[in-house]
XYZ file of C-alpha atoms in Angstrom:
465
model
C 25.783 -9.327 46.423
C 26.457 -9.545 42.697
C 22.838 -10.541 41.994
C 21.589 -7.719 44.221
C 23.854 -5.230 42.446
C 22.610 -6.322 39.033
C 18.958 -6.099 40.207
C 19.291 -2.537 41.440
C 21.727 -1.330 38.817
C 24.567 -0.691 41.279
C 27.126 -1.896 38.757
C 26.268 1.181 36.670
C 27.406 3.554 39.415
C 31.054 4.509 39.867
C 32.138 5.684 43.321
C 32.066 9.433 43.916
C 35.278 11.322 43.389
C 35.470 11.400 39.564
C 35.006 15.087 38.948
C 36.001 17.411 36.130
C 35.681 21.107 35.478
C 33.810 23.132 32.889
C 36.342 24.384 30.362
C 34.102 26.143 27.829
C 30.927 25.820 25.795
C 30.814 25.054 22.071
C 27.399 25.643 20.575
C 25.077 23.174 22.302
C 27.884 21.364 24.130
C 29.685 21.866 27.414
C 33.378 20.931 27.244
C 34.814 19.495 30.470
C 38.412 18.740 31.378
C 39.695 16.082 33.748
C 36.661 13.822 33.416
C 37.753 10.290 32.276
C 34.336 8.624 32.044
C 32.717 6.412 29.356
C 30.530 7.680 26.533
C 26.903 7.500 27.643
C 27.729 8.398 31.240
C 25.299 10.588 33.157
C 26.975 13.618 34.758
C 25.896 16.561 36.869
C 26.895 20.124 35.933
C 26.964 21.802 39.307
C 26.291 25.520 39.023
C 27.310 27.844 41.822
C 23.832 29.360 41.691
C 20.808 27.262 40.897
C 20.231 23.532 40.844
C 22.600 21.117 39.041
C 22.049 20.354 35.363
C 22.023 16.761 34.183
C 24.118 15.980 31.121
C 25.246 13.036 29.030
C 28.748 12.365 27.729
C 28.621 12.020 23.938
C 32.306 12.011 22.975
C 35.908 13.087 23.502
C 38.352 15.454 21.872
C 41.896 14.775 23.086
C 41.751 15.354 26.850
C 38.424 17.148 26.670
C 35.088 15.455 27.398
C 32.033 16.574 25.404
C 28.847 16.825 27.463
C 25.369 17.439 26.049
C 23.333 19.214 28.765
C 19.743 18.093 29.322
C 18.511 21.490 30.449
C 19.151 25.240 30.137
C 22.753 26.174 30.965
C 22.083 29.711 32.206
C 24.217 30.396 35.257
C 26.929 27.861 34.336
C 30.473 29.257 34.660
C 33.955 28.277 33.652
C 35.437 26.084 36.368
C 32.138 24.714 37.680
C 32.320 21.086 38.767
C 31.170 18.273 36.457
C 30.519 15.200 38.597
C 29.889 11.637 37.428
C 26.532 10.199 38.512
C 26.351 6.876 36.633
C 28.323 5.206 33.874
C 25.183 3.873 32.128
C 21.465 4.587 32.156
C 19.054 2.186 33.801
C 15.335 2.673 34.377
C 12.815 1.241 36.814
C 10.172 -0.988 35.236
C 7.221 -3.082 36.329
C 3.681 -4.104 35.462
C 2.543 -0.876 37.130
C 3.769 1.074 34.080
C 0.664 -0.001 32.137
C -1.688 2.925 31.740
C 1.049 5.439 32.574
C 3.035 8.090 30.720
C 6.782 8.293 31.294
C 9.519 10.631 30.103
C 12.760 9.757 28.323
C 14.466 9.065 31.665
C 11.786 6.498 32.540
C 10.116 8.688 35.166
C 6.306 8.561 35.446
C 4.993 12.049 34.625
C 1.207 11.668 34.736
C -0.986 11.666 37.863
C -1.544 10.155 40.388
C 2.124 9.980 41.353
C 4.941 7.505 40.866
C 4.124 3.784 41.335
C 6.467 1.371 43.058
C 8.567 -0.397 40.411
C 10.697 -3.243 41.698
C 12.802 -4.056 38.606
C 15.493 -2.233 36.683
C 16.696 -2.697 33.108
C 19.494 -1.218 31.048
C 18.359 1.328 28.481
C 21.102 0.497 25.983
C 21.381 -3.180 25.096
C 22.678 -5.175 22.153
C 20.113 -6.885 19.896
C 19.736 -10.634 20.497
C 21.948 -12.925 18.364
C 20.438 -13.857 15.019
C 20.587 -17.569 15.826
C 18.505 -17.063 18.984
C 15.521 -15.639 17.121
C 12.620 -18.084 16.574
C 10.998 -18.118 13.163
C 7.989 -15.818 12.767
C 5.081 -18.068 11.819
C 2.070 -16.720 13.744
C -0.025 -13.750 12.720
C -0.954 -10.830 14.959
C -4.235 -9.032 14.452
C -3.873 -5.252 14.503
C -7.624 -4.638 14.432
C -7.222 -2.639 11.202
C -8.950 -4.461 8.349
C -6.750 -3.287 5.475
C -3.594 -4.367 7.309
C -4.896 -7.726 8.527
C -6.379 -8.676 5.157
C -3.832 -7.474 2.604
C -0.668 -6.723 4.640
C -0.835 -9.419 7.298
C 1.906 -9.101 9.905
C 3.257 -11.683 12.323
C 4.264 -11.692 15.965
C 7.755 -10.216 16.037
C 7.611 -8.568 12.617
C 8.863 -5.002 12.100
C 7.064 -2.694 9.688
C 7.314 0.963 8.756
C 4.435 3.393 8.296
C 5.592 5.942 5.715
C 3.657 9.171 5.234
C 3.910 12.905 4.981
C 2.585 15.196 7.672
C -1.152 15.251 8.335
C -2.034 12.018 6.515
C -3.203 10.048 9.544
C -0.211 8.257 11.102
C -1.196 9.020 14.705
C -4.809 8.005 14.134
C -3.705 4.693 12.621
C -1.354 4.013 15.536
C -4.179 4.797 17.978
C -6.517 2.373 16.217
C -3.930 -0.404 16.424
C -3.298 0.304 20.110
C -7.011 0.036 20.877
C -7.941 -2.944 18.733
C -4.822 -5.144 18.547
C -4.741 -8.684 19.881
C -1.363 -8.003 21.542
C -1.126 -8.211 25.321
C 0.734 -4.928 25.875
C 1.313 -1.719 23.900
C 4.442 0.391 24.251
C 4.253 3.696 22.388
C 7.135 6.128 21.881
C 6.242 9.716 20.934
C 9.562 11.234 19.856
C 9.760 14.931 19.036
C 5.991 15.465 19.097
C 4.404 18.866 19.616
C 3.395 19.237 23.251
C -0.210 19.967 22.270
C -0.477 16.667 20.388
C 0.496 14.440 23.301
C -2.789 14.846 25.212
C -4.712 14.720 21.938
C -3.160 11.332 21.179
C -3.792 10.038 24.710
C -7.405 11.172 24.928
C -8.632 11.102 21.334
C -6.573 8.527 19.435
C -5.610 6.103 22.211
C -8.687 6.414 24.408
C -9.307 4.788 27.804
C -9.353 1.216 26.439
C -6.058 1.540 24.599
C -4.377 3.462 27.372
C -5.238 0.858 30.030
C -2.836 -1.653 28.480
C -0.273 0.821 27.155
C 2.860 2.532 28.358
C 3.516 5.810 26.556
C 7.028 7.297 26.466
C 7.100 10.996 25.595
C 9.874 13.387 24.578
C 8.438 16.560 23.033
C 10.158 18.602 20.351
C 11.315 21.298 22.774
C 13.370 18.836 24.835
C 17.128 18.429 24.234
C 18.171 16.154 21.379
C 19.733 13.645 23.785
C 16.359 13.122 25.477
C 14.579 12.704 22.145
C 17.037 9.962 21.212
C 16.833 8.533 24.725
C 13.040 8.202 24.503
C 13.323 5.654 21.688
C 15.742 3.514 23.701
C 13.696 3.834 26.896
C 10.535 2.679 25.114
C 12.414 -0.227 23.511
C 13.787 -1.287 26.914
C 10.269 -1.249 28.402
C 8.990 -3.368 25.482
C 11.849 -5.833 26.043
C 10.918 -6.073 29.725
C 7.316 -7.073 28.945
C 8.344 -9.468 26.138
C 10.821 -11.209 28.469
C 7.870 -12.040 30.718
C 6.030 -13.903 27.984
C 3.879 -11.074 26.590
C 3.168 -10.317 22.950
C 4.044 -6.615 22.766
C 2.949 -4.152 20.093
C 5.645 -1.469 19.932
C 4.878 1.758 18.063
C 7.270 4.645 17.551
C 6.309 8.021 16.120
C 8.633 8.876 14.554
C 11.950 7.443 13.363
C 12.556 10.615 11.364
C 12.556 12.834 14.461
C 14.828 10.302 16.192
C 17.241 10.648 13.256
C 16.986 14.438 13.331
C 17.835 14.468 17.032
C 20.864 12.244 16.446
C 21.888 14.527 13.577
C 21.863 17.435 16.023
C 24.039 15.485 18.463
C 26.422 14.199 15.813
C 27.011 17.582 14.201
C 27.557 19.168 17.625
C 30.161 16.493 18.378
C 32.030 17.276 15.158
C 30.862 14.469 12.854
C 31.022 15.199 9.128
C 27.617 15.694 7.471
C 26.575 13.417 4.613
C 23.331 13.304 2.614
C 20.979 16.089 3.765
C 23.270 16.785 6.678
C 22.837 13.418 8.404
C 26.130 12.243 9.977
C 27.301 8.606 9.807
C 26.166 7.892 13.377
C 22.510 8.156 12.295
C 22.869 5.255 9.868
C 24.768 3.241 12.486
C 22.126 3.737 15.198
C 19.048 2.928 13.101
C 19.739 -0.822 12.682
C 20.835 -1.129 16.327
C 17.475 0.331 17.378
C 15.130 -1.664 15.131
C 16.993 -4.974 15.551
C 16.059 -5.020 19.241
C 12.453 -5.729 18.248
C 11.406 -9.188 17.143
C 10.349 -12.567 18.429
C 12.073 -14.143 21.435
C 11.819 -17.654 22.911
C 9.463 -16.257 25.590
C 7.517 -13.419 23.942
C 7.515 -11.066 20.979
C 7.829 -7.395 20.053
C 5.872 -6.554 16.909
C 7.057 -3.091 15.901
C 5.543 -0.341 13.767
C 7.913 2.584 13.145
C 6.373 5.671 11.580
C 8.550 7.568 9.131
C 7.781 11.206 8.348
C 8.492 11.351 4.626
C 10.017 14.763 3.931
C 8.418 16.446 0.937
C 6.383 13.254 0.286
C 9.563 11.798 -1.246
C 9.717 8.067 -0.417
C 13.365 7.945 -1.472
C 14.669 10.601 0.914
C 17.621 9.289 2.994
C 15.891 8.206 6.202
C 12.930 6.604 4.413
C 15.264 4.726 2.105
C 17.475 3.528 4.974
C 14.596 2.428 7.215
C 12.768 0.649 4.397
C 15.786 -1.584 3.904
C 15.946 -2.486 7.603
C 12.333 -3.550 8.145
C 10.192 -6.560 7.256
C 7.672 -4.531 5.319
C 6.384 -1.031 4.684
C 2.963 0.597 4.741
C 2.581 3.759 2.680
C -0.162 6.264 3.477
C -1.412 8.256 0.511
C -2.141 11.970 0.652
C -4.503 11.548 -2.323
C -6.560 8.919 -0.497
C -6.664 11.070 2.632
C -7.809 14.068 0.601
C -10.620 11.924 -0.833
C -11.781 10.978 2.675
C -10.497 7.395 2.450
C -9.308 6.412 5.952
C -7.088 4.782 6.903
C -5.317 6.149 3.826
C -3.282 2.992 3.155
C -1.950 2.687 -0.390
C -2.209 -1.089 -0.634
C -0.435 -1.432 -3.979
C 2.639 0.487 -2.773
C 2.834 -1.435 0.514
C 4.218 -4.858 1.325
C 4.434 -7.325 4.202
C 7.485 -9.486 3.583
C 6.263 -12.246 5.899
C 2.646 -12.503 4.772
C 3.346 -15.597 2.663
C 4.740 -17.370 5.757
C 1.814 -16.424 8.010
C -1.438 -16.378 6.048
C -3.230 -19.475 4.779
C -3.222 -20.297 1.038
C -6.918 -19.364 0.864
C -6.226 -15.989 2.496
C -3.318 -15.338 0.120
C -5.449 -16.155 -2.911
C -8.253 -13.852 -1.783
C -5.782 -11.025 -1.134
C -4.190 -11.587 -4.556
C -7.525 -11.244 -6.310
C -8.311 -7.981 -4.519
C -4.886 -6.651 -5.498
C -5.470 -7.644 -9.132
C -8.583 -5.498 -9.269
C -6.976 -2.567 -7.477
C -4.054 -2.651 -9.922
C -6.349 -2.878 -12.939
C -8.426 0.083 -11.770
C -5.306 2.156 -11.013
C -3.808 1.519 -14.443
C -7.013 2.578 -16.217
C -8.065 5.326 -13.800
C -7.437 8.144 -16.292
C -9.581 6.537 -18.986
C -12.328 5.715 -16.483
C -12.409 9.217 -15.003
C -12.897 10.936 -18.368
C -15.366 8.343 -19.634
C -13.065 7.059 -22.385
C -13.040 3.445 -21.220
C -15.495 1.231 -23.120
C -17.255 -1.422 -21.071
C -16.535 -4.949 -22.306
C -13.045 -4.281 -23.649
C -11.323 -5.866 -20.614
C -13.039 -8.274 -18.193
C -10.643 -7.481 -15.352
C -11.235 -3.741 -15.644
C -14.990 -4.300 -15.910
C -14.880 -6.266 -12.654
C -12.695 -3.605 -11.021
C -15.190 -0.877 -11.927
C -18.168 -2.917 -10.755
C -16.591 -3.858 -7.421
C -14.713 -0.630 -6.678
C -17.354 0.563 -4.144
C -17.246 -2.809 -2.352
C -13.432 -2.826 -2.221
C -13.334 0.758 -0.928
C -15.913 -0.076 1.746
C -13.780 -3.046 2.795
C -10.557 -1.012 3.009
C -12.090 1.955 4.829
C -12.652 1.778 8.562
C -13.997 4.282 11.055
C -11.805 5.176 14.017
C -14.433 3.764 16.380
C -14.851 0.510 14.421
C -13.129 -2.611 15.715
C -12.305 -5.263 13.091
C -11.681 -8.693 14.576
C -9.587 -11.261 12.727
C -12.637 -13.482 12.168
C -14.740 -10.624 10.777
C -11.910 -9.486 8.481
C -11.446 -13.010 7.107
C -15.193 -13.429 6.522
C -15.473 -10.123 4.660
C -12.385 -10.902 2.576
C -13.869 -14.265 1.555
C -17.158 -12.538 0.696
C -15.282 -10.049 -1.466
C -13.425 -12.907 -3.162
C -16.731 -14.603 -3.943
C -18.011 -11.400 -5.559
C -14.855 -11.184 -7.670
C -15.249 -14.791 -8.813
C -18.850 -14.128 -9.809
C -17.569 -11.354 -12.062
C -14.536 -13.201 -13.456
C -15.190 -16.854 -12.763
C -13.045 -18.972 -10.404
C -9.290 -18.699 -10.830
C -6.829 -21.539 -10.235
C -4.962 -21.547 -6.930
C -1.588 -19.910 -7.302
C 1.600 -20.884 -5.520
C 2.640 -18.984 -2.390
C 5.377 -17.285 -4.364
C 2.835 -15.993 -6.857
C 0.490 -14.830 -4.096
C 2.764 -11.981 -3.264
C 1.785 -9.511 -0.581
C 3.196 -6.670 -2.579
C 5.647 -5.684 -5.257
C 5.287 -4.873 -8.927
C 2.059 -6.008 -10.632
C 2.406 -8.774 -13.202
C 1.096 -8.600 -16.747
C -2.125 -10.235 -15.524
C -2.662 -7.864 -12.593
C -2.209 -4.881 -14.880
C -5.220 -6.100 -16.818
C -3.309 -6.539 -20.096
C -4.386 -9.125 -22.620
C -2.017 -11.480 -24.367
């Protein structure tokens, strides 16, 4: 019986009879009295007219229970019953979720109807112990040439995609979903505009990407609790597939809207605001969310979390906090996007912290040489653009100018273009050969010197001794 209860989530249900009463409303909250249930419980606000409203318990204040309703509260009256439905959220999962769109509660919302799902998982779980995590030593192809060549990521790595609005985050996520070597995609769209959901499904994801993807959606008009819930629901689905031996590519757009939703909940519950109004609970939840991704003894969850950089400021609170939690960051540049360079990845500002552990020494050396030229061109861009740079004064800059079209062609990729790992490696080696023809062969550097990011050295800046 215990195994059957755990399978169907019966342990999360408390017998009927625990009922409170609506005492009052405070802003977005409904305050109930006489309802001794745990935080995170699912309750039903039973109106005298109209259907019941689902709510979630988010806190307490003395003998009062704070409930965040998940729907409009019109028609709710003082004294209406608040009845416990479950003490914790669980969702139905199964292989049949591939190709489907689900809401924050885990319910399939796209046609043709709800499939039969024979497993259940808890939405809120603790991250696995640090000592149970295998070392990340195998690369995962994303199908995006700039990432695979210069920001190589591994199975179980967690990276952030940092960009302002309209710079191409959704398009980049769609390309990875279509072209990745991962077995399964799980995509969380948190706080998106309703219009953009179908655009992402049909234009960015496409039939090929959608066939092996589960998309979890909570649009911006939904209550804050559901927007937060969508991130946890998507993570739980990714954990389900990884536990069955799959390599999962998990993508969440965006962490910033997840943090904004939690800010709304925290402030409503009476938390004190800190930097830019974010309460302490936001900074407590972020590591608990991202730490659930990673490599497991059976499978892996390679995670890309998009971060909407407010005001294009990479040091705003959420960007700064998330950058410190992840295993690398990919910055998208508004200047590159404006120049028609897509994907608009700013290679020199981005880093993959595990690239040195994953890529071969030959790959690292080729990537280092490309970075040297990019850094040299960037540092002399003003002189080059106004015609003040004199050819022959710096060999590295001369090579950067000569090979700039080839490097740009390598880093740019059409949305419809698939870049396999073999093709990317071949083109990177070809580019390295062109660089060596301009500069002559360079000695192999140590893995530590072949950094996948960080500040340029004196040599990469093109300075002479």
